[in-house]
């Protein structure tokens, strides 16, 4: 790999450019008309304008990006996260242009992007999946049988739903009998398909994921991340590792993730996401993300390994630079996503120009951001302003360090979630590591977020 | 009769329809109520509904589908009843 085109923007484009530069690989930034002065554009060796501000006409325009890579003599493309990173067609187009796609094969991306096929792959690898009907149910009788098998409470889910929409939770057979026809009618009205399926509902579920890495021959994990602090299904705070996770569960979960990487002959960085049921002590496969993730730095902090650098060397054809016994975990890391949103007005997006910006510093503090003073936070892209990542010897020290760093944040020009995040670090449930995926929204709804 | 110009509350991308393959929320001649949704503004991957604000008939549509819009930009004109 001599020259890498980074098909992304913001902090992840900056992150990838930094890793490439440290490896002596030339870099090409792509940018839209809204990003002419962006940091990723300044840091790259070369830059190319790919279209107007709307992502559909720039960062999502596969042909323009591949053509730019060919024209500028790049030999590899890194998709970052979001945008085209999990579009199998993009990986194919990159490969068809005889360029290296930094990520798994189009075939693997397609497999993991298909919910039903991914679930089958997980089952084939012996990875537990959420007990349920594993397909649509046609009648109340069938739903009752499936629910009995899965164990109550169960969720009736619209097959065409998603993102938390089209879900009804029922506590017992009587409720299910009543709810099924309604759920089917609602699904038909909302999604144009009345198909529903049954799945065990896990109260107080935690979202825990495992970082895996493969080179097509060797497969390793780099431990787990706790990502249950969410708002509107977006992660807000992430930790490595998961507080209070029993050691035997951690071992089983990480082994399951590696098994899934192995059956798919995985190459590159990937994340296997699990739902963890703390009451039963069981975990279930949710999905696999076939890309680097926003929260990868917490894993880097506790393992001392540069995941993006590893992505580049593996994509170049080198074997994994480490084996499982080489992966050692030290201390605890926390990341917060500092967003340009106004927590006092329902987290309304707050585009604008950053007039001044002071981000925290000090020992074991890492800032990944695509912005600085004078940067414009554009209305066209997501609201992630910066990731603040800290490391400490243990979790209590990490929580204290995160609170301290958030106290140092001073940003003018756009509203941010810094004050909100700071208040979360004072909440007993967070400090004690006793939270689940709906905790934060309940806390906000209770008025405590202000 | 008076005219009411519906303005964009936010900067972002304006959509005249709920999804690419669906018909527009309103067209010239559509009868609207104050709470009728006339378009969407996408800002930072979140969608905000724009409502007519008055009862009346859509007289003219100014904003283009998937066009860039700023706060205060005219979206459409409603002839009030």
Short mmCIF file of C-alpha atoms in Angstrom, two decimals, chain B residues 15-66:
data_model
loop_
_atom_site.label_atom_id
_atom_site.label_comp_id
_atom_site.label_asym_id
_atom_site.label_seq_id
_atom_site.Cartn_x
_atom_site.Cartn_y
_atom_site.Cartn_z
CA UNK B 15 -37.66 17.07 1.46
CA UNK B 16 -41.06 17.51 -0.18
CA UNK B 17 -41.96 13.84 0.40
CA UNK B 18 -41.73 11.37 3.28
CA UNK B 19 -39.60 8.92 1.24
CA UNK B 20 -38.13 8.98 -2.27
CA UNK B 21 -40.71 6.57 -3.68
CA UNK B 22 -43.69 8.22 -2.01
CA UNK B 23 -45.89 11.10 -3.21
CA UNK B 24 -45.19 14.61 -1.92
CA UNK B 25 -46.78 15.79 1.34
CA UNK B 26 -48.57 18.59 -0.53
CA UNK B 27 -48.83 20.01 -4.03
CA UNK B 28 -50.03 23.33 -5.41
CA UNK B 29 -53.77 23.37 -4.77
CA UNK B 30 -53.62 21.05 -1.72
CA UNK B 31 -55.90 22.05 1.12
CA UNK B 32 -53.96 22.20 4.39
CA UNK B 33 -54.74 22.64 8.06
CA UNK B 34 -52.41 24.36 10.51
CA UNK B 35 -50.98 21.03 11.63
CA UNK B 36 -50.57 19.52 8.15
CA UNK B 37 -47.01 18.40 7.51
CA UNK B 38 -45.76 20.10 4.35
CA UNK B 39 -42.16 18.90 4.32
CA UNK B 40 -39.16 17.63 6.26
CA UNK B 41 -35.87 19.30 7.07
CA UNK B 42 -32.95 16.98 7.70
CA UNK B 43 -30.40 18.44 10.04
CA UNK B 44 -27.51 16.33 11.30
CA UNK B 45 -29.28 13.10 10.37
CA UNK B 46 -32.39 14.06 12.34
CA UNK B 47 -35.65 14.92 10.63
CA UNK B 48 -37.84 17.85 11.67
CA UNK B 49 -41.40 18.11 10.35
CA UNK B 50 -42.48 21.45 8.92
CA UNK B 51 -46.17 22.25 9.38
CA UNK B 52 -48.36 24.63 7.41
CA UNK B 53 -49.13 26.78 10.46
CA UNK B 54 -52.42 28.07 9.00
CA UNK B 55 -55.53 26.67 7.35
CA UNK B 56 -55.73 27.28 3.63
CA UNK B 57 -54.64 26.20 0.17
CA UNK B 58 -51.08 25.76 -1.09
CA UNK B 59 -50.52 28.50 -3.65
CA UNK B 60 -46.86 28.09 -4.49
CA UNK B 61 -43.98 25.81 -3.50
CA UNK B 62 -40.62 27.55 -3.26
CA UNK B 63 -38.28 24.93 -1.84
CA UNK B 64 -36.85 22.21 -4.03
CA UNK B 65 -36.89 18.54 -3.02
CA UNK B 66 -33.49 17.59 -1.55
#
